[in-house]
Protein backbone atom coordinates (compact mmCIF):
# COMPACT_ATOMS: atom_id res chain seq x y z
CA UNK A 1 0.00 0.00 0.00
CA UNK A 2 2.73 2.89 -0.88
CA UNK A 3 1.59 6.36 -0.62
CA UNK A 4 -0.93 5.93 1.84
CA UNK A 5 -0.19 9.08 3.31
CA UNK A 6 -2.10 10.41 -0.19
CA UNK A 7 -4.68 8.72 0.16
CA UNK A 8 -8.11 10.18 0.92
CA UNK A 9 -9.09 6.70 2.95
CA UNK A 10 -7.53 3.59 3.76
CA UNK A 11 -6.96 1.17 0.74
CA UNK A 12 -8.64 -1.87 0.43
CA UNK A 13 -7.69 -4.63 2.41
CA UNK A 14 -6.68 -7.81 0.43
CA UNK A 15 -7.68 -9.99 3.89
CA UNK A 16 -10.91 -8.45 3.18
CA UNK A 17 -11.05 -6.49 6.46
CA UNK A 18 -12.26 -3.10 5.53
CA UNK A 19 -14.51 -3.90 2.21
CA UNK A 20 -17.78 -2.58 3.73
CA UNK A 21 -16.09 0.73 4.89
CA UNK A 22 -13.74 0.60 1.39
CA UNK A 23 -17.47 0.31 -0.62
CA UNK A 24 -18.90 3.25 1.42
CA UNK A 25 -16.07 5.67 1.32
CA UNK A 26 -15.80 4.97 -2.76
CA UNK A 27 -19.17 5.60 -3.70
CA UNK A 28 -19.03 8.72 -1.21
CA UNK A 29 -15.65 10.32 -3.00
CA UNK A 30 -16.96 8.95 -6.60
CA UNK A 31 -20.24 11.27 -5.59
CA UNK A 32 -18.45 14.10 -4.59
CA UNK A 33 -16.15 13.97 -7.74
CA UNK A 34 -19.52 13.78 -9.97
CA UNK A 35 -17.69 9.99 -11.35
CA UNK A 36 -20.13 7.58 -9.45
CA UNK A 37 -21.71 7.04 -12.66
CA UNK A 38 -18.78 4.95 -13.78
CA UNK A 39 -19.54 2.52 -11.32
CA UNK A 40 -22.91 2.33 -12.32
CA UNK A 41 -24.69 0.11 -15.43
CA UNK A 42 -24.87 1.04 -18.70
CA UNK A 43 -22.99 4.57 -18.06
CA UNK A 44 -22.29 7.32 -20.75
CA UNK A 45 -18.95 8.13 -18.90
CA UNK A 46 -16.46 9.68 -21.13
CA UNK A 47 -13.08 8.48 -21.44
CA UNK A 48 -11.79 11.09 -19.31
CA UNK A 49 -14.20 9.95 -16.77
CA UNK A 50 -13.73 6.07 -16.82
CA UNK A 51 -9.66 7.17 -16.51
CA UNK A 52 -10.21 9.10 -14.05
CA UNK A 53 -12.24 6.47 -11.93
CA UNK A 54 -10.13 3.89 -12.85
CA UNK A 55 -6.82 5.69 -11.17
CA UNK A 56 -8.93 6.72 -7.85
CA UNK A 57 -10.52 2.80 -7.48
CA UNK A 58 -6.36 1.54 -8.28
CA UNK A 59 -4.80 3.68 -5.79
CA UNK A 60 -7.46 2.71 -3.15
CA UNK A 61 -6.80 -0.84 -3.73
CA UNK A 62 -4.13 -3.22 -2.20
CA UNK A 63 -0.77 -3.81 -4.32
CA UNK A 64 -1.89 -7.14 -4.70
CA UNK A 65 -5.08 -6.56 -5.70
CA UNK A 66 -3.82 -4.25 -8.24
CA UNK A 67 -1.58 -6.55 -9.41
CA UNK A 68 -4.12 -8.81 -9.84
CA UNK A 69 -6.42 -7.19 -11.76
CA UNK A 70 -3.63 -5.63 -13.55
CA UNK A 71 -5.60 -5.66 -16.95
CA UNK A 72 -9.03 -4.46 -15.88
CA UNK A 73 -9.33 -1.10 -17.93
CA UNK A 74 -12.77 -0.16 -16.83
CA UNK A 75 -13.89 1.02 -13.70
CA UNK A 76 -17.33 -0.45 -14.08
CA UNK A 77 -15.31 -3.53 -14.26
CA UNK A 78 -12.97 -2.98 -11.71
CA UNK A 79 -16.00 -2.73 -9.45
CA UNK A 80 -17.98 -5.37 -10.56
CA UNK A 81 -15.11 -8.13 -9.78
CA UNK A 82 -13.95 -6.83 -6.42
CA UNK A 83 -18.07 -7.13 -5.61
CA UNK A 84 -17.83 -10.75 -6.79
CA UNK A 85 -14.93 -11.48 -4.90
CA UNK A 86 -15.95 -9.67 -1.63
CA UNK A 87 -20.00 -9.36 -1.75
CA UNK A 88 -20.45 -12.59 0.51
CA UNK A 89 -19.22 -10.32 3.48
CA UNK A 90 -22.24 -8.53 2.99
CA UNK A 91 -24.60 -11.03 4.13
CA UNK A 92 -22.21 -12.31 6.56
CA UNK A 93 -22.10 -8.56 8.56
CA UNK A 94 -25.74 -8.04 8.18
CA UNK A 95 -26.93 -11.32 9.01
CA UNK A 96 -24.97 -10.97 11.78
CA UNK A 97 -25.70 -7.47 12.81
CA UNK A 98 -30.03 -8.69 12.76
CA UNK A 99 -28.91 -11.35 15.25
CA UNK A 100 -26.95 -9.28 17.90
């Protein structure tokens, strides 16, 4: 994780520790830089725009997830396998925040 101390939030977490929080922050800084929409379905993004999202969502992730997704080159895409890989924590923190 080099240059955290640039970051706007912590990276995400290969171990999968801080996806929930990672999600939230993202879609919160995408907002706020009017790019959420690349993240989002059949977008009209620009080039620019998908770039642009596509540097922010690398430099948020782990080196090793960046390395491992080393060829994505959309950020629609970028998103859509870190939610397959991760979403199952979803259900694990909710289900388990109904029960407590």
């Amino acid at each position: 994780m080099a240059n955290i101390e640039n970051q706007k939030f912590i990276a995400l977490d290969i171990s999968e520790k801080n996806y929930l929080s990672w999600v939230f922050d993202v879609k919160l800084h995408l907002n706020a830089k009017k790019l959420r929409h690349t993240i989002e379905e059949e977008n009209a993004a620009t080039n620019e725009e998908r770039a642009t999202a596509l540097i922010f969502l690398r430099y948020h992730i782990d080196d090793d997830l960046k390395y491992e997704y080393l060829t994505v080159e959309n950020p629609l895409e970028l998103w859509q396998n870190l939610n397959d890989r991760f979403e199952h924590l979803k259900t694990v923190v909710l289900s388990k925040a109904l029960n407590d």
